[in-house]
Amino acid sequence: MSTNIALPSLTIESIRDGLRRKEFSATELAQAALAFAEKENSKTNAFLTFSQERALRSAARVDDDIARGLDLPPLAGVPLAVKDVIVTRGLRTTCASRILEHYVPPYDATAVVRLEAEGAVIIGKTNCDEFAMGSSNENSAFGPVRNPKALDRVPGGSSGGSAAAVAQGTAVLSLGSDTGGSIRQPASFCGVVGVTPTYGRVSRFGLVAFASSLDHIGPFARTVEDAATVLKIIAGRDELDSTSAFAPVDDYHAAMKHPVEGLKIGLPKEYFEGLGSETGSVIGRAIEQLKKLGCVVREISLPHTKYALSCYYIVATAEASSNLARYDGVRYSSRTDGSTLIDVYRKTRGHGFGAEVKRRIMLGTYVLSAGYYDAYYRKAQQVRNLIARDFTNAFAEVDAIVAPVSPFTAFKIGEKVDDPLAMYLSDVYTLTGDLSGVPCMSVPCGESAEGLPIGLQIFARHFDESTMFRLAYNYERSVKS
Ligand code: GLN
């Protein structure tokens, strides 16, 4: 086996080159990635399941194509990790919950099908917050994930394992899911690129539902270019998800190579109040850099931002309480037996769900109950419209919006677990993206004095991922030595 593959610095392109020049075979690469991931997992707990057999099968197909002189598909041999809320046929999918600890899905998510068809090699399923509910990855039933940049700190959540795997070098690409910030926030905390596409851009078929009107699948990668390659493949209409959009998928790579001179950028003032000073100055430097590239930067206002947190925790919990009703010990999930049917439900759900999931189900059931529906759920839907309208108004004047991803850097494991409200504040800058459905991403833009990564958030108009990638790509190139 080739032992000198520099896994942590690989990109899609460098893997292509390596395969073409026969520096390594896809099988050797898969073996090296699996061995590295298994070894590193004792440090970070980023993976819940490894898929040795499936990975080697996919890699063998790529090697076969090479031997037959066929053209390589765009992701030939690229090691990919998949968040464990995205179903994989024959491969355990737990949602980091006891209730699905032994669940083996009979089908693949559409995003998984599309990536494997283009040559990606799935090496395993990544740890996350239980049913994607959390901001630190401490809500996993299988133990927290540790941030590879500082092992005493959280990687962010809920897609912490997917972000950690790419940051650590065990996977070159990964898939995460974002309902309120779960791709961008861990990308920011771990120093990788993370993309939340427009709602409907990527099929949710096979994504275990948390809050269906907010859930997105999106990629993590080490470069903007690699993230765009993944999105290009998974984007587009899917008959199996009626909310997936018919809108054509742009050629992101052609678009991102255009310079950004003259691009109008808005800085929403609400996102800069209460920002930690260190994060503030790193973001400030990134904005100066955008100006140097010729962007025209101005202050804007997204006035309903202050309601996003309350609005999100009503809409998301309401939908979650309904979506999670299916885990009853009869249709899905491990069962705890009881004396009556109600007793089976009660015991199964009582043992199977963790504290945060139970808190959300209770909150959601409450806001949907007959007596409170108008006061909470209906009101939250109205506020959600106002938040979305803020973006529509802003995008009449600017082409992209730039802001921090999180008010702070990766915090210590245990620091916020006893204070759910402090934890929920991790997402104040990311929730609006999901509530309004616009595309948004995190691109690394610097580090704190302690060496903790900080991400720059970019928002664009609905279905205008091209402008988002163009800005991110130009920025990334200008700061990379
Ligand atoms: N942290 C937010 C929550 O706990 C967002 C989670 C997510 O995006 N999946 O709900």
Coordinates of C-alpha atoms and ligand atoms in Angstrom, one line a residue:
M1 CA 0.0 0.0 0.0
S2 CA 1.2 3.5 -0.8
T3 CA 1.9 5.1 2.6
N4 CA 3.0 8.5 1.4
I5 CA -0.3 10.0 0.3
A6 CA -0.6 13.4 1.9
L7 CA -4.3 12.9 2.9
P8 CA -4.9 16.2 4.7
S9 CA -3.9 18.3 1.7
L10 CA -5.7 16.4 -1.1
T11 CA -8.2 18.1 -3.3
I12 CA -10.4 16.7 -6.0
E13 CA -7.9 18.0 -8.6
S14 CA -4.8 16.6 -6.9
I15 CA -6.5 13.2 -6.6
R16 CA -7.2 13.2 -10.3
D17 CA -3.6 14.1 -11.0
G18 CA -2.4 11.4 -8.7
L19 CA -4.6 8.8 -10.3
R20 CA -3.7 9.8 -13.8
R21 CA 0.1 9.8 -13.0
K22 CA -0.4 6.4 -11.2
E23 CA 1.1 7.8 -8.0
F24 CA -1.6 5.8 -6.3
S25 CA -4.7 3.8 -7.2
A26 CA -8.2 4.5 -6.0
T27 CA -8.0 1.4 -3.9
E28 CA -4.8 2.5 -2.3
L29 CA -6.2 5.9 -1.6
A30 CA -9.4 4.4 -0.1
Q31 CA -7.3 2.1 2.1
A32 CA -5.1 4.9 3.2
A33 CA -8.1 7.2 4.0
L34 CA -9.9 4.4 5.9
A35 CA -6.8 3.5 8.0
F36 CA -6.1 7.2 8.7
A37 CA -9.7 7.9 9.6
E38 CA -9.9 4.9 12.0
K39 CA -6.7 5.9 13.7
E40 CA -7.6 9.5 14.1
N41 CA -11.1 8.7 15.3
S42 CA -9.8 8.0 18.8
K43 CA -8.9 11.7 19.0
T44 CA -12.0 13.3 17.5
N45 CA -14.9 10.7 17.5
A46 CA -15.9 12.2 14.1
F47 CA -17.1 8.9 12.6
L48 CA -19.8 6.6 13.9
T49 CA -19.5 4.0 11.3
F50 CA -16.8 3.1 8.7
S51 CA -17.9 1.6 5.4
Q52 CA -14.8 -0.4 4.4
E53 CA -16.6 -2.7 2.0
R54 CA -18.6 -0.1 0.2
A55 CA -15.5 2.2 -0.1
L56 CA -13.4 -0.6 -1.6
R57 CA -16.1 -1.6 -4.0
S58 CA -16.4 2.0 -5.3
A59 CA -12.7 2.4 -5.5
A60 CA -12.4 -0.8 -7.5
R61 CA -14.9 0.5 -10.0
V62 CA -12.7 3.6 -10.5
D63 CA -9.5 1.5 -10.9
D64 CA -11.4 -0.6 -13.4
D65 CA -12.3 2.5 -15.4
I66 CA -8.7 3.6 -15.3
A67 CA -7.4 0.2 -16.5
R68 CA -9.9 0.3 -19.4
G69 CA -8.7 3.8 -20.4
L70 CA -12.1 5.4 -19.7
D71 CA -12.5 9.1 -18.8
L72 CA -12.5 9.7 -15.1
P73 CA -15.8 10.9 -13.6
P74 CA -15.4 14.3 -11.7
L75 CA -15.1 12.7 -8.2
A76 CA -13.1 9.6 -9.2
G77 CA -11.7 8.1 -6.0
V78 CA -12.4 11.0 -3.8
P79 CA -12.9 10.0 -0.1
L80 CA -16.3 11.3 1.1
A81 CA -17.9 11.2 4.6
V82 CA -21.6 11.5 5.0
K83 CA -23.4 12.9 8.0
D84 CA -25.4 10.2 9.8
V85 CA -28.7 11.8 9.2
I86 CA -28.4 11.0 5.5
V87 CA -29.5 7.5 4.7
T88 CA -27.2 5.0 3.1
R89 CA -28.4 1.6 1.8
G90 CA -27.2 -1.3 3.9
L91 CA -25.1 1.1 6.0
R92 CA -26.3 1.9 9.5
T93 CA -27.8 5.4 9.8
T94 CA -28.3 6.4 13.5
C95 CA -29.0 10.2 13.5
A96 CA -26.7 9.9 16.5
S97 CA -29.7 8.6 18.5
R98 CA -30.2 5.5 20.6
I99 CA -33.6 5.2 19.0
L100 CA -32.0 4.4 15.5
E101 CA -28.9 2.8 16.9
H102 CA -29.5 -0.4 14.8
Y103 CA -31.3 1.1 11.8
V104 CA -30.1 0.0 8.4
P105 CA -31.9 1.9 5.6
P106 CA -33.1 0.0 2.5
Y107 CA -32.3 2.9 0.2
D108 CA -29.8 5.7 -0.5
A109 CA -30.4 9.5 -0.3
T110 CA -30.5 11.1 -3.7
A111 CA -27.3 13.2 -2.9
V112 CA -25.5 10.0 -2.1
V113 CA -26.6 8.3 -5.3
R114 CA -25.5 11.2 -7.4
L115 CA -22.1 11.5 -5.7
E116 CA -21.3 7.8 -5.9
A117 CA -22.4 7.8 -9.6
E118 CA -19.6 10.4 -10.2
G119 CA -16.9 8.3 -8.6
A120 CA -17.0 9.4 -4.9
V121 CA -15.8 6.8 -2.3
I122 CA -17.9 6.8 0.9
I123 CA -15.6 6.0 3.8
G124 CA -18.1 6.4 6.6
K125 CA -20.9 8.1 8.4
T126 CA -20.2 11.0 10.7
N127 CA -21.2 11.9 14.2
C128 CA -23.6 14.8 14.8
D129 CA -26.0 16.2 17.3
E130 CA -29.0 13.8 17.8
F131 CA -31.4 14.4 14.9
A132 CA -29.3 17.4 14.0
M133 CA -30.4 19.3 17.1
G134 CA -27.6 21.3 18.5
S135 CA -24.8 23.7 18.0
S136 CA -21.8 21.9 19.5
N137 CA -22.1 18.2 18.7
E138 CA -22.4 17.4 22.4
N139 CA -26.0 16.1 22.0
S140 CA -24.8 12.9 20.2
A141 CA -25.9 9.7 22.0
F142 CA -22.5 8.3 21.0
G143 CA -20.3 11.0 22.7
P144 CA -19.2 14.4 21.6
V145 CA -16.9 15.2 18.6
R146 CA -13.7 17.1 19.4
N147 CA -12.4 19.9 17.2
P148 CA -9.3 18.7 15.4
K149 CA -7.8 22.2 15.7
A150 CA -8.1 22.1 19.6
L151 CA -9.2 18.8 21.1
D152 CA -10.6 20.3 24.2
R153 CA -13.1 22.4 22.1
V154 CA -16.3 21.6 20.2
P155 CA -16.3 21.4 16.4
G156 CA -19.6 23.2 16.3
G157 CA -22.8 21.5 15.4
S158 CA -24.8 19.8 14.4
S159 CA -22.7 18.6 11.5
G160 CA -19.6 18.5 13.7
G161 CA -18.3 15.2 12.5
S162 CA -18.5 16.1 8.9
A163 CA -16.6 19.4 9.5
A164 CA -14.0 17.7 11.7
A165 CA -13.4 14.9 9.1
V166 CA -12.5 17.4 6.4
A167 CA -10.5 19.6 8.7
Q168 CA -8.6 16.6 10.0
G169 CA -7.9 15.2 6.6
T170 CA -9.6 11.9 7.0
A171 CA -12.1 12.8 4.3
V172 CA -11.6 15.2 1.4
L173 CA -15.3 16.0 1.1
S174 CA -18.3 15.5 3.3
L175 CA -22.0 16.1 3.3
G176 CA -23.8 17.9 6.2
S177 CA -27.2 19.2 6.8
D178 CA -28.3 22.7 7.8
T179 CA -31.6 23.6 9.4
G180 CA -30.4 26.7 11.4
G181 CA -26.7 26.9 10.8
S182 CA -25.4 23.3 11.1
I183 CA -23.1 23.5 8.1
R184 CA -21.8 27.0 8.3
Q185 CA -21.2 27.1 12.1
P186 CA -19.1 23.9 12.2
A187 CA -17.3 25.0 9.0
S188 CA -16.4 28.2 10.7
F189 CA -15.3 26.5 13.9
C190 CA -13.1 23.9 12.1
G191 CA -11.6 26.2 9.4
V192 CA -13.2 24.6 6.3
V193 CA -15.6 25.7 3.6
G194 CA -19.3 24.9 4.2
V195 CA -22.2 25.6 1.9
T196 CA -26.0 25.8 2.6
P197 CA -27.6 26.0 -0.9
T198 CA -30.9 27.7 -1.7
Y199 CA -33.9 25.8 -0.2
G200 CA -35.0 23.3 -2.8
R201 CA -31.7 23.4 -4.7
V202 CA -30.7 20.0 -3.4
S203 CA -33.1 17.1 -3.0
R204 CA -33.9 16.2 0.6
F205 CA -34.8 12.7 -0.4
G206 CA -33.1 10.5 2.2
L207 CA -32.3 13.2 4.6
V208 CA -34.0 12.2 7.9
A209 CA -36.4 15.1 8.5
F210 CA -35.8 17.5 11.4
A211 CA -37.7 20.6 10.3
S212 CA -38.7 19.9 6.7
S213 CA -39.2 23.6 5.6
L214 CA -35.8 24.5 6.9
D215 CA -33.7 21.4 6.2
H216 CA -30.9 21.6 3.6
I217 CA -28.2 19.2 2.5
G218 CA -24.8 20.8 1.6
P219 CA -21.1 20.1 1.2
F220 CA -18.0 20.7 3.3
A221 CA -14.7 20.9 1.5
R222 CA -11.2 22.4 1.8
T223 CA -11.6 24.8 -1.1
V224 CA -14.4 26.8 -2.6
E225 CA -13.8 25.1 -5.9
D226 CA -14.3 21.6 -4.4
A227 CA -17.5 22.7 -2.6
A228 CA -18.8 24.0 -5.8
T229 CA -18.0 20.8 -7.6
V230 CA -20.0 18.8 -5.1
L231 CA -23.0 21.2 -5.2
K232 CA -23.0 21.1 -9.0
I233 CA -23.4 17.3 -8.8
I234 CA -26.1 17.1 -6.1
A235 CA -28.1 20.1 -7.2
G236 CA -31.2 19.9 -9.4
R237 CA -34.7 18.6 -9.6
D238 CA -35.4 15.2 -8.2
E239 CA -38.7 13.4 -8.8
L240 CA -38.4 11.9 -5.3
D241 CA -38.6 15.3 -3.5
S242 CA -41.5 17.5 -4.5
T243 CA -39.9 20.5 -3.0
S244 CA -36.7 20.2 -5.1
A245 CA -36.6 23.0 -7.7
F246 CA -36.7 22.8 -11.4
A247 CA -34.4 25.9 -11.7
P248 CA -31.4 25.1 -13.9
V249 CA -28.1 24.5 -12.2
D250 CA -25.5 27.1 -13.3
D251 CA -21.9 26.4 -14.3
Y252 CA -20.4 27.5 -11.0
H253 CA -16.9 27.0 -12.1
A254 CA -17.2 29.3 -15.1
A255 CA -19.0 31.9 -13.0
M256 CA -16.5 31.9 -10.1
K257 CA -13.5 32.7 -12.2
H258 CA -14.9 36.2 -13.0
P259 CA -13.4 39.0 -11.0
V260 CA -15.6 40.7 -8.4
E261 CA -14.7 44.3 -9.2
G262 CA -17.9 46.4 -9.0
L263 CA -19.8 43.7 -7.1
K264 CA -22.1 45.4 -4.5
I265 CA -21.8 44.0 -1.0
G266 CA -24.1 44.7 1.9
L267 CA -22.9 44.6 5.5
P268 CA -26.0 44.1 7.7
K269 CA -25.5 46.3 10.7
E270 CA -27.5 43.9 13.0
Y271 CA -24.8 41.3 12.5
F272 CA -22.0 43.4 13.8
E273 CA -23.6 44.5 17.1
G274 CA -22.5 42.3 20.0
L275 CA -19.8 40.6 18.0
G276 CA -16.7 39.5 20.0
S277 CA -13.9 41.9 19.3
E278 CA -11.5 39.3 18.0
T279 CA -14.0 37.9 15.5
G280 CA -14.9 41.5 14.7
S281 CA -11.4 42.5 13.7
V282 CA -10.8 39.3 11.6
I283 CA -14.1 39.9 9.8
G284 CA -13.1 43.6 9.4
R285 CA -9.9 42.6 7.7
A286 CA -11.7 40.2 5.3
I287 CA -14.0 43.1 4.4
E288 CA -11.0 45.3 3.7
Q289 CA -9.7 42.6 1.4
L290 CA -13.0 42.5 -0.5
K291 CA -12.7 46.3 -1.0
K292 CA -9.2 45.8 -2.4
L293 CA -10.6 43.3 -4.9
G294 CA -12.9 46.1 -6.1
C295 CA -16.1 45.3 -4.3
V296 CA -18.4 48.2 -3.4
V297 CA -19.2 47.8 0.2
R298 CA -22.0 49.5 2.1
E299 CA -24.0 49.2 5.3
I300 CA -27.5 47.7 5.0
S301 CA -30.2 46.7 7.5
L302 CA -32.0 43.4 7.9
P303 CA -34.3 44.8 10.6
H304 CA -36.1 41.7 11.6
T305 CA -33.0 39.8 12.5
K306 CA -33.7 40.2 16.2
Y307 CA -36.7 37.9 15.9
A308 CA -34.9 35.1 14.1
L309 CA -34.0 33.1 17.2
S310 CA -37.5 33.0 18.6
C311 CA -39.1 32.5 15.2
Y312 CA -36.7 29.6 14.5
Y313 CA -37.2 27.8 17.8
I314 CA -41.0 27.9 17.2
V315 CA -41.0 26.8 13.5
A316 CA -38.2 24.2 13.9
T317 CA -39.6 22.6 17.1
A318 CA -43.1 22.5 15.7
E319 CA -42.0 20.6 12.6
A320 CA -39.7 18.4 14.6
S321 CA -42.4 17.3 17.0
S322 CA -44.4 16.2 14.0
N323 CA -41.5 14.6 12.1
L324 CA -40.3 12.6 15.1
A325 CA -43.7 11.1 15.8
R326 CA -42.8 8.2 13.5
Y327 CA -40.2 6.8 16.0
D328 CA -42.7 4.8 17.9
G329 CA -41.0 1.4 18.2
V330 CA -43.4 -0.1 15.6
R331 CA -42.6 1.4 12.3
Y332 CA -39.0 2.4 12.9
S333 CA -36.5 2.2 15.6
S334 CA -35.5 0.0 18.5
R335 CA -38.5 -1.0 20.7
T336 CA -38.8 -1.1 24.4
D337 CA -41.6 -3.4 25.3
G338 CA -44.5 -2.4 27.5
S339 CA -47.8 -3.7 28.7
T340 CA -50.0 -1.7 26.3
L341 CA -49.4 0.1 23.0
I342 CA -49.2 3.5 24.7
D343 CA -46.8 2.0 27.2
V344 CA -44.6 0.8 24.3
Y345 CA -44.6 4.2 22.7
R346 CA -43.9 5.9 26.0
K347 CA -41.0 3.6 27.0
T348 CA -39.5 3.4 23.5
R349 CA -39.4 7.2 23.1
G350 CA -38.5 7.7 26.8
H351 CA -35.4 5.5 26.5
G352 CA -34.6 6.3 22.9
F353 CA -34.5 10.0 22.7
G354 CA -32.0 12.3 24.4
A355 CA -32.8 15.3 26.6
E356 CA -32.5 17.9 23.8
V357 CA -34.7 16.0 21.5
K358 CA -37.4 15.6 24.2
R359 CA -37.2 19.3 25.0
R360 CA -37.8 20.1 21.3
I361 CA -40.7 17.7 21.0
M362 CA -42.4 19.2 24.0
L363 CA -41.8 22.8 22.8
G364 CA -43.1 21.9 19.4
T365 CA -46.2 20.1 20.6
Y366 CA -46.9 23.1 22.8
V367 CA -46.7 25.8 20.1
L368 CA -48.9 23.6 17.8
S369 CA -51.6 22.9 20.5
A370 CA -55.1 24.3 19.8
G371 CA -54.9 27.0 22.5
Y372 CA -51.5 28.3 21.5
Y373 CA -51.3 27.8 17.8
D374 CA -52.3 31.4 16.9
A375 CA -50.1 33.0 19.5
Y376 CA -46.9 31.1 18.6
Y377 CA -46.9 29.0 15.5
R378 CA -49.0 31.4 13.3
K379 CA -47.2 34.4 14.6
A380 CA -43.8 32.8 13.9
Q381 CA -44.8 32.0 10.3
Q382 CA -45.7 35.7 9.8
V383 CA -42.4 36.8 11.3
R384 CA -40.6 34.3 9.0
N385 CA -42.1 36.1 6.1
L386 CA -40.8 39.4 7.3
I387 CA -37.3 38.0 7.7
A388 CA -37.4 36.7 4.2
R389 CA -38.7 40.0 3.0
D390 CA -35.7 41.7 4.6
F391 CA -33.4 39.7 2.2
T392 CA -35.6 40.5 -0.8
N393 CA -35.4 44.2 0.0
A394 CA -31.6 44.1 0.6
F395 CA -31.0 42.2 -2.7
A396 CA -32.7 44.9 -4.6
E397 CA -29.7 47.0 -3.7
V398 CA -26.8 44.7 -3.3
D399 CA -25.5 41.5 -5.0
A400 CA -24.3 39.7 -1.9
I401 CA -24.3 40.1 1.8
V402 CA -21.3 39.5 4.0
A403 CA -21.4 38.9 7.8
P404 CA -19.8 36.8 10.5
V405 CA -20.9 33.2 10.9
S406 CA -20.8 33.1 14.7
P407 CA -20.3 35.7 17.4
F408 CA -17.5 33.6 18.9
T409 CA -15.0 30.9 18.0
A410 CA -15.1 27.2 19.0
F411 CA -15.9 27.0 22.8
K412 CA -14.7 24.5 25.3
I413 CA -16.5 21.1 25.6
G414 CA -18.9 21.4 28.5
E415 CA -18.9 25.2 28.5
K416 CA -22.5 25.7 27.4
V417 CA -24.2 22.4 27.9
D418 CA -26.1 23.5 31.0
D419 CA -27.4 26.7 29.5
P420 CA -29.6 25.9 26.4
L421 CA -30.2 29.6 25.7
A422 CA -26.5 30.4 25.6
M423 CA -26.1 27.5 23.2
Y424 CA -29.0 28.6 21.0
L425 CA -27.2 32.0 20.6
S426 CA -24.4 30.3 18.7
D427 CA -26.7 30.5 15.7
V428 CA -27.9 34.1 15.8
Y429 CA -26.2 34.9 12.5
T430 CA -27.0 31.7 10.6
L431 CA -30.7 31.2 11.3
T432 CA -31.9 33.9 8.9
G433 CA -30.4 32.1 6.0
D434 CA -32.5 29.0 6.6
L435 CA -35.6 30.9 7.5
S436 CA -35.5 32.9 4.2
G437 CA -34.1 30.0 2.1
V438 CA -31.3 32.0 0.4
P439 CA -28.0 30.3 -0.3
C440 CA -25.2 31.0 2.2
M441 CA -21.8 29.7 3.1
S442 CA -18.8 30.0 5.4
V443 CA -15.4 30.5 4.0
P444 CA -12.3 30.5 6.3
C445 CA -11.0 34.1 6.8
G446 CA -8.5 33.9 9.7
E447 CA -7.9 32.8 13.2
S448 CA -8.1 34.1 16.7
A449 CA -4.9 34.7 18.8
E450 CA -5.3 31.2 20.1
G451 CA -5.3 29.8 16.6
L452 CA -9.1 29.1 16.4
P453 CA -10.6 29.4 12.9
I454 CA -13.1 32.1 12.0
G455 CA -15.4 32.0 9.0
L456 CA -16.8 34.7 6.8
Q457 CA -20.5 34.2 5.9
I458 CA -21.7 35.1 2.4
F459 CA -25.4 35.2 1.4
A460 CA -26.7 35.6 -2.1
R461 CA -30.1 35.8 -3.9
H462 CA -32.2 32.7 -4.2
F463 CA -30.6 30.3 -6.7
D464 CA -27.7 32.6 -7.2
E465 CA -25.1 30.3 -5.8
S466 CA -22.9 31.5 -8.7
T467 CA -22.4 35.0 -7.2
M468 CA -21.8 33.5 -3.7
F469 CA -19.1 31.1 -5.1
R470 CA -17.6 33.9 -7.2
L471 CA -17.1 36.1 -4.2
A472 CA -15.8 33.3 -2.0
Y473 CA -13.4 32.0 -4.7
N474 CA -12.0 35.4 -5.4
Y475 CA -11.5 36.1 -1.7
E476 CA -10.0 32.7 -1.0
R477 CA -7.5 33.1 -3.9
S478 CA -6.5 36.6 -2.8
V479 CA -5.6 35.5 0.7
K480 CA -4.0 32.1 0.0
S481 CA -0.2 32.4 -0.2
Ligands
GLN1 N1 -28.2 24.7 16.2 C1 -29.5 24.8 15.6 C2 -30.4 23.8 16.4 O1 -30.0 23.4 17.3 C3 -29.4 24.4 14.2 C4 -29.3 23.0 13.9 C5 -29.2 22.6 12.5 O2 -29.0 23.4 11.6 N2 -29.5 21.3 12.2 O3 -31.5 23.6 16.0

